[in-house]
mmCIF file of C-alpha atoms in Angstrom:
data_model
loop_
_atom_site.group_PDB
_atom_site.id
_atom_site.type_symbol
_atom_site.label_atom_id
_atom_site.label_comp_id
_atom_site.label_asym_id
_atom_site.label_seq_id
_atom_site.Cartn_x
_atom_site.Cartn_y
_atom_site.Cartn_z
ATOM 1 C CA VAL C 1 82.025 100.323 105.276
ATOM 2 C CA SER C 2 80.926 100.122 108.888
ATOM 3 C CA VAL C 3 77.532 99.093 110.235
ATOM 4 C CA ALA C 4 76.875 102.691 111.354
ATOM 5 C CA GLN C 5 77.610 104.005 107.851
ATOM 6 C CA TYR C 6 75.339 101.419 106.265
ATOM 7 C CA ARG C 7 72.562 102.148 108.786
ATOM 8 C CA ALA C 8 72.595 105.805 107.684
ATOM 9 C CA CYS C 9 71.940 104.603 104.127
ATOM 10 C CA VAL C 10 69.033 102.434 105.340
ATOM 11 C CA GLU C 11 67.596 105.392 107.268
ATOM 12 C CA ALA C 12 67.860 107.527 104.104
ATOM 13 C CA GLY C 13 65.845 104.871 102.234
ATOM 14 C CA ALA C 14 68.645 104.087 99.759
ATOM 15 C CA CYS C 15 69.699 100.715 101.225
ATOM 16 C CA SER C 16 67.883 97.597 102.374
ATOM 17 C CA GLU C 17 68.223 95.827 105.686
ATOM 18 C CA ASP C 18 67.213 92.401 104.337
ATOM 19 C CA LEU C 19 69.890 90.505 106.208
ATOM 20 C CA PHE C 20 70.182 87.267 108.114
ATOM 21 C CA LYS C 21 71.052 86.481 111.728
ATOM 22 C CA ARG C 22 74.854 85.992 111.473
ATOM 23 C CA CYS C 23 75.423 89.602 110.450
ATOM 24 C CA ASN C 24 76.763 92.596 112.321
ATOM 25 C CA TYR C 25 73.773 94.795 111.414
ATOM 26 C CA GLY C 26 71.303 94.851 114.272
ATOM 27 C CA LYS C 27 73.715 93.412 116.845
ATOM 28 C CA ALA C 28 74.398 95.603 119.867
ATOM 29 C CA GLY C 29 77.897 97.048 120.003
ATOM 30 C CA ARG C 30 78.679 96.401 116.320
ATOM 31 C CA ASP C 31 78.359 99.917 114.849
ATOM 32 C CA SER C 32 82.128 100.147 114.286
ATOM 33 C CA HIS C 33 82.377 96.640 112.769
ATOM 34 C CA PRO C 34 82.323 96.077 109.006
ATOM 35 C CA MET C 35 78.992 95.741 107.279
ATOM 36 C CA ASN C 36 78.706 92.126 106.197
ATOM 37 C CA CYS C 37 76.042 89.862 104.674
ATOM 38 C CA VAL C 38 75.266 92.350 101.907
ATOM 39 C CA GLN C 39 74.453 91.142 98.413
ATOM 40 C CA TRP C 40 76.440 92.654 95.539
ATOM 41 C CA ASP C 41 73.502 94.869 94.492
ATOM 42 C CA GLY C 42 73.098 96.112 98.070
ATOM 43 C CA ALA C 43 76.775 97.027 98.200
ATOM 44 C CA GLN C 44 76.452 98.884 94.901
ATOM 45 C CA ALA C 45 73.357 100.743 96.184
ATOM 46 C CA TYR C 46 75.297 101.909 99.241
ATOM 47 C CA CYS C 47 78.287 103.011 97.159
ATOM 48 C CA GLN C 48 76.044 104.974 94.777
ATOM 49 C CA HIS C 49 74.319 106.587 97.775
ATOM 50 C CA VAL C 50 77.684 107.986 98.958
ATOM 51 C CA GLY C 51 78.730 109.067 95.447
ATOM 52 C CA GLY C 52 80.896 106.084 94.575
ATOM 53 C CA ARG C 53 80.767 102.530 93.276
ATOM 54 C CA ILE C 54 82.087 99.079 94.117
ATOM 55 C CA CYS C 55 85.818 99.055 93.401
ATOM 56 C CA SER C 56 86.991 97.393 90.201
ATOM 57 C CA GLU C 57 89.334 94.463 90.675
ATOM 58 C CA PRO C 58 92.373 96.415 89.356
ATOM 59 C CA GLU C 59 91.555 99.316 91.718
ATOM 60 C CA TRP C 60 91.228 96.973 94.686
ATOM 61 C CA LEU C 61 94.485 95.166 93.868
ATOM 62 C CA SER C 62 96.343 98.454 93.365
ATOM 63 C CA ALA C 63 95.084 99.875 96.670
ATOM 64 C CA CYS C 64 96.023 96.649 98.455
ATOM 65 C CA SER C 65 99.567 96.439 97.112
ATOM 66 C CA GLY C 66 100.349 100.173 97.072
ATOM 67 C CA ALA C 67 102.923 101.925 94.913
ATOM 68 C CA GLU C 68 105.550 99.399 96.010
ATOM 69 C CA GLY C 69 103.549 96.449 94.651
ATOM 70 C CA ARG C 70 103.679 94.590 97.973
ATOM 71 C CA SER C 71 102.401 91.048 98.305
ATOM 72 C CA PHE C 72 100.328 92.036 101.361
ATOM 73 C CA PRO C 73 99.086 95.519 102.297
ATOM 74 C CA TYR C 74 101.508 95.712 105.245
ATOM 75 C CA GLY C 75 104.598 94.277 103.451
ATOM 76 C CA ASP C 76 105.980 91.428 101.408
ATOM 77 C CA ALA C 77 106.024 88.695 104.070
ATOM 78 C CA PHE C 78 102.765 87.129 105.254
ATOM 79 C CA SER C 79 101.954 87.469 108.949
ATOM 80 C CA LEU C 80 98.955 85.645 110.371
ATOM 81 C CA GLU C 81 98.987 88.069 113.310
ATOM 82 C CA ALA C 82 98.978 91.299 111.236
ATOM 83 C CA CYS C 83 95.279 91.276 110.315
ATOM 84 C CA ASN C 84 92.046 89.796 111.611
ATOM 85 C CA VAL C 85 92.249 86.589 109.594
ATOM 86 C CA GLN C 86 92.452 82.892 110.423
ATOM 87 C CA GLY C 87 92.047 79.687 108.475
ATOM 88 C CA ASN C 88 90.605 76.320 109.265
ATOM 89 C CA GLU C 89 94.113 75.098 110.098
ATOM 90 C CA ALA C 90 96.030 78.374 110.536
ATOM 91 C CA ARG C 91 94.805 79.862 113.812
ATOM 92 C CA VAL C 92 95.935 82.636 116.151
ATOM 93 C CA GLU C 93 95.866 81.574 119.796
ATOM 94 C CA GLY C 94 93.298 83.582 121.769
ATOM 95 C CA ARG C 95 91.752 85.339 118.740
ATOM 96 C CA THR C 96 88.027 84.872 118.266
ATOM 97 C CA MET C 97 86.674 83.853 114.885
ATOM 98 C CA ASP C 98 84.628 87.014 114.315
ATOM 99 C CA THR C 99 84.804 90.515 112.878
ATOM 100 C CA ALA C 100 86.619 93.310 114.700
ATOM 101 C CA PRO C 101 86.074 97.080 114.528
ATOM 102 C CA VAL C 102 87.013 98.599 111.161
ATOM 103 C CA GLY C 103 90.644 99.715 111.340
ATOM 104 C CA GLY C 104 90.950 98.190 114.794
ATOM 105 C CA THR C 105 94.043 96.166 113.914
ATOM 106 C CA GLY C 106 96.733 98.818 113.500
ATOM 107 C CA THR C 107 99.154 96.343 111.945
ATOM 108 C CA CYS C 108 96.682 95.727 109.092
ATOM 109 C CA GLU C 109 97.239 99.114 107.457
ATOM 110 C CA GLY C 110 98.524 99.544 103.935
ATOM 111 C CA GLY C 111 98.824 99.554 100.545
ATOM 112 C CA ILE C 112 97.868 103.219 100.993
ATOM 113 C CA PRO C 113 98.400 105.005 104.334
ATOM 114 C CA GLY C 114 95.147 105.110 106.284
ATOM 115 C CA LEU C 115 93.688 102.118 104.419
ATOM 116 C CA PHE C 116 92.867 99.235 106.758
ATOM 117 C CA ASP C 117 91.599 95.663 106.570
ATOM 118 C CA MET C 118 92.450 94.832 102.965
ATOM 119 C CA ALA C 119 93.711 91.425 104.159
ATOM 120 C CA GLY C 120 91.265 90.517 106.882
ATOM 121 C CA ASN C 121 88.042 91.208 108.769
ATOM 122 C CA VAL C 122 85.781 90.683 105.724
ATOM 123 C CA ALA C 123 86.501 89.799 102.112
ATOM 124 C CA GLU C 124 85.162 92.500 99.791
ATOM 125 C CA TRP C 125 82.992 92.430 96.696
ATOM 126 C CA VAL C 126 84.717 93.840 93.609
ATOM 127 C CA ASP C 127 83.175 94.897 90.319
ATOM 128 C CA ALA C 128 84.421 91.853 88.443
ATOM 129 C CA CYS C 129 81.367 89.941 87.299
ATOM 130 C CA LYS C 130 80.431 87.507 84.583
ATOM 131 C CA GLY C 131 76.672 87.567 84.426
ATOM 132 C CA THR C 132 75.386 87.063 87.951
ATOM 133 C CA TYR C 133 78.697 85.683 89.322
ATOM 134 C CA CYS C 134 80.981 88.263 90.976
ATOM 135 C CA LYS C 135 84.339 88.106 92.700
ATOM 136 C CA PHE C 136 85.390 89.213 96.161
ATOM 137 C CA ARG C 137 88.961 89.931 97.225
ATOM 138 C CA GLY C 138 90.916 89.814 100.460
ATOM 139 C CA ALA C 139 90.157 87.455 103.269
ATOM 140 C CA GLY C 140 87.560 87.509 105.980
ATOM 141 C CA PHE C 141 88.069 86.788 109.668
ATOM 142 C CA ARG C 142 87.801 83.172 108.541
ATOM 143 C CA SER C 143 89.531 82.265 105.301
ATOM 144 C CA ASN C 144 90.219 79.270 103.166
ATOM 145 C CA ASP C 145 93.602 77.614 103.630
ATOM 146 C CA PRO C 146 96.295 78.404 102.763
ATOM 147 C CA VAL C 147 95.372 81.759 104.303
ATOM 148 C CA ASP C 148 98.271 83.649 102.734
ATOM 149 C CA ARG C 149 96.970 82.847 99.229
ATOM 150 C CA PHE C 150 93.581 84.450 99.954
ATOM 151 C CA ALA C 151 94.769 87.325 102.180
ATOM 152 C CA GLY C 152 97.315 88.592 99.674
ATOM 153 C CA CYS C 153 97.224 91.428 97.184
ATOM 154 C CA LYS C 154 98.305 89.119 94.376
ATOM 155 C CA GLY C 155 96.701 85.873 95.459
ATOM 156 C CA VAL C 156 93.588 84.031 94.518
ATOM 157 C CA CYS C 157 90.092 85.388 94.868
ATOM 158 C CA SER C 158 86.757 83.911 95.724
ATOM 159 C CA GLY C 159 83.341 84.680 94.342
ATOM 160 C CA ASN C 160 79.703 83.751 94.233
ATOM 161 C CA GLN C 161 76.330 84.777 92.846
ATOM 162 C CA LYS C 162 75.336 88.447 93.279
ATOM 163 C CA THR C 163 72.615 87.305 95.684
ATOM 164 C CA PHE C 164 75.142 85.594 97.988
ATOM 165 C CA THR C 165 75.363 86.817 101.580
ATOM 166 C CA SER C 166 77.957 85.789 104.134
ATOM 167 C CA ALA C 167 79.268 86.876 107.509
ATOM 168 C CA ILE C 168 82.770 86.931 105.975
ATOM 169 C CA VAL C 169 81.933 89.130 102.954
ATOM 170 C CA GLY C 170 81.546 92.914 102.992
ATOM 171 C CA PHE C 171 82.586 95.692 100.627
ATOM 172 C CA ARG C 172 84.347 99.003 100.187
ATOM 173 C CA CYS C 173 83.598 101.817 97.774
ATOM 174 C CA CYS C 174 85.772 103.673 95.291
ATOM 175 C CA LYS C 175 85.346 107.076 93.712
ATOM 176 C CA ASP C 176 86.872 108.539 90.589
ATOM 177 C CA THR C 177 89.415 111.260 91.247
ATOM 178 C CA PRO C 178 88.499 114.690 89.860
#
């Protein structure tokens, strides 16, 4: 979900813009970047506004790995250069530690054709909660090390309270097929 898409939800009165200063929302030139710093409930409000919901963990994992069951959306071998992701120790020379436009890294396409950024840019909330603690999947532009464990379709996940906001956490929506 891009900043421009989220802004349309705010303008329609269905979403809140209660965000903090490290976020893409409100920064000039960031309309095509992923919406970040959104609490779980804010992500769900946006998804409902567009006729969807936050993806379940099995849906997210299936979309990431595709029909082939790949370890990463773009293939079975991890590539630090494929997506907008870096770790504290695993860095890409010359790459800034920040978000990039949604779908802007052509090599970060996959599990499903036309699906981008499942393994980088921002980690994404999933509908996998126990009480007020929910998971997020994928890796953000900055990830825990070892990066390949967090950026994979079969790897570990992170999580936090539903009220958590972070520059490295965003979301995507799913819809039921008719």
